[in-house]
Coordinates of C-alpha atoms in Angstrom, one line a residue:
M91 CA -41.7 98.8 37.3
A92 CA -43.2 96.1 35.0
E93 CA -43.9 92.8 36.6
L94 CA -41.5 89.9 36.0
Q95 CA -42.2 86.2 36.4
A96 CA -39.2 84.0 36.8
G97 CA -38.7 80.5 38.2
K98 CA -36.8 77.4 37.1
K99 CA -38.7 74.8 35.1
T100 CA -37.8 71.5 33.6
V101 CA -37.8 71.1 29.8
L102 CA -41.1 69.2 30.0
E103 CA -42.7 71.7 32.4
L104 CA -41.8 74.7 30.1
L105 CA -42.3 73.2 26.7
G106 CA -44.9 70.7 27.6
N107 CA -47.4 73.4 28.6
E108 CA -50.1 73.3 26.0
K109 CA -50.3 77.1 25.9
A110 CA -46.6 77.6 25.3
S111 CA -45.6 78.5 21.8
F112 CA -42.5 80.5 21.0
H113 CA -41.7 83.1 18.3
I114 CA -38.3 84.4 17.4
P115 CA -38.9 87.9 16.1
S116 CA -37.5 89.5 13.0
Y117 CA -35.1 91.8 14.8
Q118 CA -33.1 88.9 16.3
R119 CA -29.8 87.9 14.6
P120 CA -29.7 84.6 12.7
Y121 CA -29.1 81.2 14.4
A122 CA -25.4 81.0 15.2
W123 CA -24.8 77.7 17.0
G124 CA -22.6 75.3 15.2
V125 CA -21.8 71.6 15.5
E126 CA -19.2 72.4 18.2
E127 CA -21.7 73.9 20.5
C128 CA -24.1 71.0 19.8
E129 CA -21.4 68.5 20.6
T130 CA -20.7 70.2 23.9
L131 CA -24.4 70.2 24.8
W132 CA -24.8 66.5 23.8
D133 CA -21.7 65.4 25.8
D134 CA -23.0 67.4 28.8
I135 CA -26.4 65.8 28.7
C136 CA -25.0 62.3 28.2
S137 CA -22.6 62.7 31.2
F138 CA -25.4 64.2 33.3
T139 CA -28.2 61.7 32.6
V140 CA -26.1 58.5 32.5
P141 CA -22.9 59.3 34.6
D142 CA -20.0 57.1 33.6
N143 CA -22.3 55.2 31.3
D144 CA -24.1 53.8 34.4
P145 CA -27.8 54.7 34.7
N146 CA -27.8 53.7 38.3
G147 CA -25.2 56.4 39.1
F148 CA -27.8 59.2 38.5
V149 CA -29.0 61.1 41.6
A150 CA -32.8 61.4 41.3
D151 CA -33.1 65.1 42.3
S152 CA -30.0 66.4 40.4
E153 CA -30.4 69.1 37.9
Y154 CA -28.6 70.4 34.8
F155 CA -29.0 74.1 34.2
L156 CA -29.3 74.9 30.5
G157 CA -29.7 78.7 30.9
P158 CA -32.2 81.6 30.9
L159 CA -35.0 82.3 28.4
V160 CA -36.3 85.8 28.3
T161 CA -39.8 86.2 26.8
F162 CA -42.6 88.6 26.3
K163 CA -46.1 87.3 25.6
Q164 CA -47.7 88.8 22.5
T165 CA -51.3 89.7 23.3
D166 CA -52.5 89.4 19.7
S167 CA -51.0 86.0 18.8
G168 CA -50.5 84.4 22.2
F169 CA -46.9 83.5 21.2
Y170 CA -44.1 84.0 23.7
E171 CA -41.7 86.4 21.9
V172 CA -38.1 85.2 22.5
I173 CA -36.0 88.2 23.5
D174 CA -33.0 86.2 24.7
G175 CA -32.2 82.5 24.5
Q176 CA -33.1 81.7 20.9
Q177 CA -29.8 79.8 20.4
R178 CA -30.4 77.3 23.1
L179 CA -34.2 77.0 22.5
T180 CA -33.7 76.4 18.8
T181 CA -31.0 73.8 19.5
L182 CA -33.1 72.1 22.1
M183 CA -36.1 71.8 19.7
L184 CA -33.8 70.3 17.1
L185 CA -32.5 67.8 19.6
L186 CA -36.0 66.9 20.8
R187 CA -37.2 66.4 17.2
V188 CA -34.3 63.9 16.7
L189 CA -35.2 62.0 20.0
Y190 CA -38.9 61.9 18.9
S191 CA -37.9 60.4 15.5
R192 CA -35.9 57.7 17.2
L193 CA -38.5 56.8 19.7
E194 CA -41.0 56.3 16.9
H195 CA -39.3 53.0 16.2
M196 CA -39.2 51.9 19.9
N197 CA -42.6 50.4 20.9
D198 CA -42.1 49.3 24.5
K199 CA -44.3 51.0 27.1
D200 CA -41.6 53.4 28.6
N201 CA -40.5 54.6 25.2
A202 CA -44.1 55.1 24.0
S203 CA -44.8 57.3 27.1
L204 CA -41.6 59.3 26.5
R205 CA -42.7 59.8 22.9
D206 CA -46.1 61.2 24.1
D207 CA -44.2 63.6 26.4
I208 CA -42.0 64.9 23.6
E209 CA -45.1 65.4 21.4
K210 CA -46.4 67.9 24.0
A211 CA -43.1 69.7 24.0
I212 CA -42.6 70.1 20.2
W213 CA -46.1 70.2 18.7
K214 CA -48.9 72.8 19.1
V215 CA -52.0 71.5 20.8
G216 CA -55.4 71.4 19.0
E217 CA -58.8 72.3 20.3
F218 CA -59.4 69.0 22.0
G219 CA -56.0 68.9 23.8
K220 CA -54.2 66.7 21.3
P221 CA -50.8 67.6 19.8
I222 CA -51.0 68.4 16.1
A223 CA -48.1 66.6 14.4
G224 CA -46.0 68.8 12.2
E225 CA -47.1 72.1 13.7
S226 CA -44.0 73.2 15.7
K227 CA -44.2 75.2 18.9
L228 CA -41.2 77.2 17.6
Q229 CA -41.6 79.7 14.9
S230 CA -39.0 82.1 13.6
S231 CA -39.2 85.2 11.4
V232 CA -35.6 86.5 11.7
A233 CA -35.3 89.0 8.9
S234 CA -31.7 88.3 8.0
D235 CA -31.9 84.5 8.1
D236 CA -32.3 83.0 4.7
D237 CA -32.5 79.4 6.0
L238 CA -35.8 79.6 7.9
G239 CA -37.4 77.3 5.3
E240 CA -35.0 74.5 6.3
L241 CA -35.7 75.0 10.0
G242 CA -39.5 74.7 9.4
A243 CA -39.1 71.6 7.2
I244 CA -36.8 69.8 9.6
L245 CA -39.0 70.4 12.6
A246 CA -42.1 69.4 10.8
S247 CA -40.8 66.2 9.1
G248 CA -37.8 65.1 11.2
I249 CA -36.0 64.6 7.9
V250 CA -32.9 66.5 6.7
D251 CA -32.4 66.4 2.9
D252 CA -28.9 66.0 1.4
D253 CA -29.2 69.4 -0.3
M254 CA -29.8 71.3 3.0
T255 CA -26.8 73.4 3.9
S256 CA -27.9 75.5 6.8
R257 CA -26.7 75.4 10.4
Y258 CA -30.0 73.9 11.3
A259 CA -29.4 71.0 8.9
A260 CA -25.8 70.5 10.1
N261 CA -26.8 70.5 13.8
F262 CA -29.7 68.2 13.1
R263 CA -27.5 65.7 11.3
F264 CA -25.1 65.8 14.2
F265 CA -27.8 65.0 16.7
L266 CA -29.1 62.2 14.5
N267 CA -25.7 60.6 14.2
A268 CA -25.0 61.1 17.9
A269 CA -28.4 59.5 18.9
D270 CA -27.9 56.6 16.6
D271 CA -24.4 56.0 17.9
Y272 CA -25.7 56.1 21.5
V273 CA -28.5 53.7 20.8
S274 CA -26.2 51.3 19.1
K275 CA -23.8 51.3 22.0
Y276 CA -26.2 51.6 25.0
P277 CA -29.7 50.6 23.7
D278 CA -31.0 50.0 27.2
Y279 CA -29.9 53.4 28.5
F280 CA -31.5 55.6 25.8
K281 CA -34.8 55.9 27.6
F282 CA -33.0 57.1 30.7
L283 CA -31.3 59.8 28.7
V284 CA -34.5 61.0 27.2
N285 CA -36.5 60.9 30.5
R286 CA -33.9 62.8 32.5
L287 CA -33.4 65.3 29.7
L288 CA -37.2 66.1 29.9
R289 CA -37.5 66.0 33.7
N290 CA -34.1 67.1 35.1
V291 CA -32.6 69.6 32.6
I292 CA -33.6 73.0 33.8
L293 CA -34.3 76.3 32.1
L294 CA -34.9 79.7 33.8
P295 CA -37.8 81.3 32.0
I296 CA -38.1 85.1 32.6
E297 CA -41.4 86.5 31.4
S298 CA -42.1 90.2 31.3
E299 CA -45.5 91.7 31.0
D300 CA -44.3 94.3 28.4
R301 CA -41.7 94.3 25.7
D302 CA -39.8 97.3 27.0
S303 CA -39.0 95.5 30.2
A304 CA -38.0 92.4 28.4
L305 CA -35.7 94.4 26.1
R306 CA -34.0 95.9 29.2
I307 CA -33.3 92.4 30.4
F308 CA -32.1 91.5 26.9
S309 CA -29.6 94.4 27.1
T310 CA -27.9 93.0 30.2
L311 CA -27.8 89.3 29.6
N312 CA -25.4 87.2 27.5
N313 CA -26.6 84.1 25.9
R314 CA -24.7 80.8 26.2
G315 CA -23.1 81.2 22.9
L316 CA -22.5 84.8 21.8
P317 CA -22.7 88.0 23.8
L318 CA -25.2 90.7 22.7
S319 CA -23.7 93.4 20.6
D320 CA -24.6 97.1 20.9
S321 CA -26.4 96.9 17.5
D322 CA -28.6 94.0 18.7
I323 CA -29.8 96.3 21.5
F324 CA -30.3 99.3 19.1
K325 CA -32.1 97.1 16.6
A326 CA -34.5 95.8 19.2
A327 CA -35.4 99.4 20.3
M328 CA -35.8 100.7 16.8
Y329 CA -37.8 97.7 15.7
E330 CA -40.2 98.3 18.6
H331 CA -40.6 101.9 17.6
Y332 CA -41.4 101.1 13.9
R333 CA -43.6 98.1 14.9
S334 CA -45.7 100.2 17.1
R335 CA -46.4 102.4 14.1
G336 CA -47.3 99.5 11.8
R337 CA -44.0 99.8 9.9
A338 CA -42.2 96.6 11.1
E339 CA -41.8 95.2 7.5
E340 CA -40.3 98.5 6.3
F341 CA -37.8 98.5 9.1
D342 CA -36.8 94.9 8.5
S343 CA -36.2 95.7 4.9
R344 CA -34.2 98.8 5.5
W345 CA -32.1 97.3 8.2
K346 CA -31.3 94.2 6.1
E347 CA -30.1 96.5 3.3
I348 CA -27.8 98.4 5.6
E349 CA -26.3 95.0 6.8
R350 CA -25.8 94.0 3.1
Q351 CA -24.0 97.2 2.4
L352 CA -21.7 96.8 5.4
A353 CA -20.5 93.4 4.2
G354 CA -17.2 94.8 2.8
P355 CA -13.9 94.6 4.6
L356 CA -13.7 98.3 5.8
L357 CA -16.1 97.9 8.7
A358 CA -15.5 94.1 9.2
E359 CA -15.6 94.2 12.9
D360 CA -17.3 91.5 15.0
S361 CA -20.3 93.7 14.6
P362 CA -20.0 96.1 11.6
M363 CA -23.4 97.6 12.6
T364 CA -22.1 98.5 16.0
E365 CA -19.1 100.2 14.2
L366 CA -21.6 102.1 12.1
F367 CA -23.4 103.3 15.2
R368 CA -20.0 104.4 16.7
L369 CA -19.2 106.5 13.7
Y370 CA -22.7 108.0 13.8
M371 CA -22.3 108.8 17.5
G372 CA -19.2 111.0 16.6
Y373 CA -21.3 112.9 14.1
L374 CA -24.1 113.6 16.6
R375 CA -21.5 114.7 19.2
G376 CA -20.1 117.0 16.7
L377 CA -23.5 118.6 16.0
S378 CA -23.8 119.5 19.7
Y379 CA -20.2 119.9 20.5
A380 CA -19.8 121.5 23.9
G381 CA -16.0 121.0 24.5
S382 CA -16.3 117.7 26.4
T383 CA -13.3 115.4 26.2
N384 CA -15.2 112.5 27.7
R385 CA -16.5 110.2 24.9
P386 CA -19.4 108.0 26.3
A387 CA -19.8 104.3 25.5
V388 CA -21.9 103.7 22.4
R389 CA -24.6 101.9 24.2
D390 CA -24.8 104.6 26.9
F391 CA -25.0 107.3 24.3
F392 CA -27.9 105.9 22.3
S393 CA -29.8 104.7 25.4
R394 CA -30.2 108.1 26.8
D395 CA -33.7 109.4 27.4
R396 CA -35.3 106.0 26.8
N397 CA -33.6 105.6 23.4
A398 CA -34.8 108.9 22.1
I399 CA -32.2 109.1 19.3
L400 CA -33.1 105.7 18.0
K401 CA -36.7 106.7 17.7
E402 CA -36.0 109.6 15.4
E403 CA -36.9 109.1 11.8
K404 CA -33.6 110.9 10.9
T405 CA -31.5 108.2 12.6
L406 CA -32.4 105.3 10.3
S407 CA -32.1 107.6 7.3
D408 CA -28.7 108.8 8.3
L409 CA -27.5 105.3 9.0
E410 CA -28.6 104.3 5.5
N411 CA -26.7 107.2 4.0
L412 CA -23.6 106.5 6.0
A413 CA -23.7 102.8 5.1
D414 CA -24.2 103.7 1.4
F415 CA -21.2 106.0 1.5
W416 CA -18.8 103.4 2.9
N417 CA -20.3 100.8 0.5
R418 CA -19.4 103.1 -2.4
Y419 CA -16.0 103.7 -0.9
E420 CA -15.4 99.9 -1.1
G421 CA -16.2 100.0 -4.8
G422 CA -14.6 103.4 -5.6
E423 CA -18.0 104.4 -7.0
G424 CA -18.8 108.1 -7.5
F425 CA -15.5 109.6 -6.4
S426 CA -13.0 111.7 -8.3
D427 CA -9.5 110.4 -9.0
P428 CA -7.9 112.8 -6.4
V429 CA -10.3 111.6 -3.7
L430 CA -9.6 107.9 -4.6
K431 CA -5.9 108.7 -4.2
D432 CA -6.6 110.3 -0.8
F433 CA -8.5 107.2 0.2
F434 CA -5.5 105.0 -0.7
V435 CA -3.2 107.1 1.5
L436 CA -5.7 107.0 4.4
R437 CA -5.8 103.2 4.1
F438 CA -2.3 103.1 5.6
A439 CA -3.1 105.4 8.5
P440 CA -1.8 103.9 11.8
N441 CA -5.3 103.8 13.3
K442 CA -9.0 104.1 12.3
L443 CA -9.6 107.7 13.4
W444 CA -9.7 108.8 9.8
Q445 CA -13.0 106.9 9.3
D446 CA -14.5 109.0 12.1
A447 CA -13.3 112.2 10.5
V448 CA -14.5 111.2 7.0
S449 CA -17.9 110.1 8.4
N450 CA -18.3 113.4 10.2
Y451 CA -17.4 115.4 7.0
Y452 CA -19.7 113.3 4.8
L453 CA -22.8 113.6 7.1
M454 CA -22.3 117.3 7.5
N455 CA -21.6 118.2 3.9
R456 CA -23.6 115.7 1.7
N457 CA -26.2 117.1 -0.7
D458 CA -29.8 116.0 -1.0
S459 CA -28.7 113.1 -3.2
G460 CA -26.2 111.9 -0.5
R461 CA -23.2 113.0 -2.6
L462 CA -20.2 115.4 -1.9
D463 CA -18.6 118.2 -3.8
Q464 CA -15.5 116.3 -4.9
D465 CA -13.1 119.3 -5.0
A466 CA -14.0 120.4 -1.5
F467 CA -13.9 116.8 -0.2
H468 CA -10.4 116.3 -1.7
S469 CA -9.2 119.5 0.0
Y470 CA -10.6 118.3 3.3
L471 CA -8.9 114.8 2.9
Q472 CA -5.6 116.5 2.2
R473 CA -5.8 118.4 5.4
L474 CA -6.9 115.2 7.3
I475 CA -3.9 113.3 5.8
A476 CA -1.5 116.1 6.8
F477 CA -2.9 116.3 10.3
L478 CA -3.0 112.5 11.0
Y479 CA 0.5 111.8 9.6
G480 CA 2.0 115.0 11.0
A481 CA 0.6 114.1 14.4
V482 CA 2.2 110.6 14.4
V483 CA 5.5 111.9 13.1
A484 CA 5.5 114.4 16.0
G485 CA 4.8 111.6 18.5
A486 CA 1.2 112.4 19.4
T487 CA -0.9 109.7 21.0
S488 CA -4.0 108.2 19.6
T489 CA -6.0 109.6 22.6
W490 CA -4.8 113.1 21.7
E491 CA -5.7 112.5 18.0
R492 CA -9.2 111.3 18.9
R493 CA -9.8 114.5 21.0
E494 CA -8.8 116.6 18.1
I495 CA -11.0 114.7 15.7
D496 CA -13.9 115.3 18.0
K497 CA -13.0 119.0 18.0
E498 CA -12.8 119.0 14.2
A499 CA -16.4 117.6 14.2
G500 CA -17.4 120.6 16.3
F501 CA -15.6 122.9 13.8
L502 CA -17.4 121.3 10.9
A503 CA -20.7 121.8 12.7
G504 CA -20.0 125.4 13.3
R505 CA -19.6 125.0 17.1
I506 CA -16.1 126.3 17.3
D507 CA -14.4 128.9 15.2
R508 CA -11.1 127.3 14.3
S509 CA -10.1 123.9 13.0
P510 CA -7.9 122.0 15.4
F511 CA -6.0 120.8 12.3
E512 CA -4.7 124.4 11.7
G513 CA -1.2 125.3 12.7
R514 CA -0.6 122.4 15.1
F515 CA 3.1 121.9 14.6
T516 CA 6.1 124.1 13.7
E517 CA 8.4 123.4 10.8
H518 CA 11.4 123.1 13.2
E519 CA 9.8 120.4 15.4
M520 CA 8.6 118.5 12.3
R521 CA 12.1 118.5 10.8
D522 CA 13.6 117.1 14.0
A523 CA 10.9 114.4 14.2
L524 CA 11.5 113.3 10.6
K525 CA 15.2 112.6 11.4
V526 CA 14.1 109.6 13.5
L527 CA 11.4 108.4 11.2
G528 CA 13.4 106.0 9.0
P529 CA 13.1 102.9 11.2
W530 CA 9.7 103.8 12.5
K531 CA 7.7 101.2 10.5
R532 CA 4.4 102.3 12.0
I533 CA 4.4 105.5 10.0
N534 CA 6.7 104.6 7.1
K535 CA 4.1 102.8 5.1
G536 CA 1.7 105.8 5.3
I537 CA 4.3 108.3 4.3
L538 CA 5.2 106.1 1.4
A539 CA 1.6 105.9 0.3
W540 CA 1.4 109.7 0.5
R541 CA 4.6 109.9 -1.6
M542 CA 3.2 107.4 -4.1
M543 CA 0.0 109.4 -4.6
S544 CA 1.7 112.7 -4.7
N545 CA 3.2 111.8 -8.1
A546 CA 1.3 113.8 -10.7
G547 CA 1.3 110.8 -13.1
Q548 CA 0.1 108.3 -10.5
A549 CA -3.3 106.7 -11.3
P550 CA -5.7 105.6 -8.5
I551 CA -5.1 102.1 -7.3
E552 CA -7.8 99.6 -6.5
L553 CA -8.3 99.5 -2.7
G554 CA -8.0 95.7 -2.5
T555 CA -4.5 95.6 -3.9
D556 CA -1.9 94.3 -1.4
F557 CA 1.3 96.3 -1.0
D558 CA 4.6 95.7 0.8
V559 CA 7.5 98.0 1.5
E560 CA 10.1 97.7 -1.2
H561 CA 13.8 98.3 -0.4
I562 CA 14.9 99.8 -3.7
Y563 CA 18.5 99.0 -2.8
A564 CA 18.0 95.4 -1.7
R565 CA 18.8 94.1 1.7
K566 CA 20.5 91.1 0.0
R567 CA 22.7 93.5 -1.9
H568 CA 23.7 95.3 1.3
Q569 CA 24.6 92.0 2.9
N570 CA 26.8 91.0 -0.1
H571 CA 28.4 94.5 -0.4
P572 CA 28.3 96.0 3.1
G573 CA 30.4 99.1 2.2
E574 CA 28.3 100.5 -0.5
I575 CA 25.6 102.1 1.8
T576 CA 25.1 102.3 5.6
D577 CA 22.5 100.5 7.6
E578 CA 20.8 103.9 8.2
Q579 CA 20.6 104.5 4.4
L580 CA 19.2 101.0 3.9
E581 CA 16.3 101.7 6.2
S582 CA 15.8 105.4 5.3
L583 CA 12.7 106.7 3.6
G584 CA 14.7 107.4 0.4
N585 CA 15.4 103.7 -0.1
K586 CA 11.7 102.6 0.4
A587 CA 8.6 102.6 -1.7
L588 CA 5.3 100.8 -1.8
L589 CA 5.2 97.9 -4.3
E590 CA 2.5 95.4 -5.1
K591 CA 3.0 92.3 -3.0
R592 CA 3.0 90.0 -6.0
I593 CA 6.0 92.0 -7.5
N594 CA 7.8 92.6 -4.2
I595 CA 8.1 88.9 -3.7
R596 CA 9.9 88.6 -7.0
A597 CA 12.0 91.8 -6.8
A598 CA 13.1 91.8 -3.1
D599 CA 16.6 90.4 -3.5
Y600 CA 17.7 91.6 -6.9
D601 CA 20.1 94.4 -7.8
F602 CA 18.6 97.5 -9.2
S603 CA 19.6 96.6 -12.8
D604 CA 17.3 93.5 -12.5
K605 CA 14.6 95.4 -10.5
R606 CA 14.3 97.8 -13.4
A607 CA 13.0 95.1 -15.7
I608 CA 10.7 93.7 -13.0
Y609 CA 9.2 97.1 -12.3
R610 CA 8.6 97.6 -16.0
G611 CA 7.1 94.2 -16.5
L612 CA 9.8 93.1 -19.0
T613 CA 10.2 89.6 -17.4
A614 CA 8.5 86.8 -19.2
G615 CA 4.8 86.6 -18.5
K616 CA 4.8 89.0 -15.5
A617 CA 3.0 92.3 -15.3
G618 CA 4.9 95.3 -14.1
T619 CA 4.1 97.7 -11.3
A620 CA 1.4 100.5 -11.3
V621 CA 3.6 102.6 -9.0
Q622 CA 4.6 105.5 -11.3
E623 CA 7.6 106.7 -9.3
L624 CA 9.2 103.2 -9.5
L625 CA 8.7 103.3 -13.3
D626 CA 10.2 106.7 -13.4
L627 CA 13.2 105.5 -11.4
A628 CA 13.6 102.5 -13.6
D629 CA 13.6 104.8 -16.7
G630 CA 15.9 107.5 -15.4
N631 CA 18.5 105.6 -13.4
E632 CA 21.1 103.0 -14.3
D633 CA 21.7 102.3 -10.6
F634 CA 20.2 103.3 -7.3
A635 CA 22.7 103.5 -4.4
S636 CA 24.1 105.9 -1.8
R637 CA 23.8 109.2 -3.7
E638 CA 20.4 108.4 -5.0
I639 CA 19.1 107.3 -1.6
D640 CA 20.3 110.4 0.2
G641 CA 18.9 112.6 -2.6
R642 CA 15.5 110.9 -2.5
T643 CA 15.4 111.0 1.3
A644 CA 15.9 114.7 1.4
E645 CA 13.4 115.2 -1.4
I646 CA 10.7 113.2 0.4
E647 CA 11.2 115.0 3.7
G648 CA 11.2 118.4 2.0
S649 CA 8.1 117.7 -0.1
F650 CA 6.3 116.3 3.0
L651 CA 7.1 119.4 5.0
R652 CA 5.8 121.6 2.1
F653 CA 2.6 119.5 2.0
L654 CA 2.1 120.0 5.7
E655 CA 2.6 123.8 5.3
Q656 CA 0.3 124.0 2.2
T657 CA -2.5 122.3 4.2
G658 CA -2.0 124.6 7.1
V659 CA -1.1 121.9 9.6
V660 CA 2.5 123.1 10.0
I661 CA 3.5 126.7 10.7
P662 CA 6.4 127.7 8.4
E663 CA 9.6 129.0 10.0
G664 CA 9.3 132.7 10.8
F665 CA 5.6 132.5 11.7
S666 CA 4.0 131.9 15.1
S667 CA 0.7 130.3 16.0
D668 CA -0.6 133.9 16.6
D669 CA 0.5 134.9 13.1
S670 CA -1.4 131.9 11.7
E671 CA -4.6 132.9 13.5
E672 CA -4.4 136.5 12.3
G673 CA -3.7 135.4 8.7

């Protein structure tokens, strides 16, 4: 067990130590505190140091706890590497720099002494024990932070230029204004605020003798502002592995490029990098599939055997490839039209399990250039669509679907002999399930997307296009003419289609005779729809009412069942699951 040193220290005791200089390493995430957090900190300090605006109300031995600071001392540089606590430490240094600037204009004895104290806290100390003005005790090299130049300039000069736009600049401006406002209102109290901040505000430094131990602490603590994500933990472990081999800059560059590629909306979680690791975990589980239905937590999975997976060269390379794949998905780059149409349908899936399945297929079937055979990929995506939508129509739970997706990964890896997508439902049970599908909005949009892309003349659609569900026979018309169709027909699949949101807003309440012109783009200055089936309906029908709705409903249900049979997900009537296995 590595030795840990921990004990509470005042701001002056911790930062005023002439040997204390701090470095925020490149694997940390960018500075995230905003003005709101700074305002909370300032209000807390003011209330603590001068209670109720009365300096005499302060209890001499009272303390305000600012939070922990986990560090590891770098043997080569002598810096304390900040593992956890960079948000509060950076903010504290900005605040102290503001207080120092204001004390420079206050020449009485007490304020001069406080200025000397702050010098020891913010400046490095030279050979003869004197602070070196402008050389900050806080250095940062966060790889993904493009604003470090502003931080360095502000801490060195105490000046924030008008063209500075970083969080550092915004927070520094806040503290400047707050300090000036305080001095103007309570000029005699300012020295009490500064003195008590230095001597009664407490930090809990936790110093480890090695980085591994510090990172373990890092993995269990939350900072005051944002909890640590799984990817923060993984990045720290991977960084250490590459740094120990003299490849820290290479790792920083490659990690930053992955983050750039994940900037699109598909993986826009609180932490898209953590989502990428989750997808990668499914792939690794598939490679070693042993029939387990218990999916471990992402952090537990990658932390096994002292982060063994994270230290493999293949891991970073695979993550780069997977990030590149999803980045190309966002732009529709390098995919055939049939695959792009499949992607559009999957976009409307009721959950995100399709991303797991697609990631597994990609990582197991890519060529040396990181590309897929498009015909084979399209065939797989068709089976995936059929399975996912068939499962939801049949009433399967997402937990059951996830288990089957994990099995499918095992099938793709050659660990099991038969795909779990094959022969999962009978035609009879699917027909019965479809009868209650009409009002089930959770799946309607997906079936309509499949219907849209099943049209041979339909071109791929840009993934960023917004679509709504269009009632071809308008709800308004049904209200005005209640006897023409039934409520059931109004909400049936046959009366619905996807339509671009910008057009749906205009077309929603019109009769079909007017909708035809809107679909075609014949109204003045308005583009028509790219949905081929609606264009075909507009060209081939004078009206769309009861007979047309029933006919289209039956046709959609029938074609959907044929699709499920063609992909092997549904067993046709007259066959059994045993027949399917033998065939």
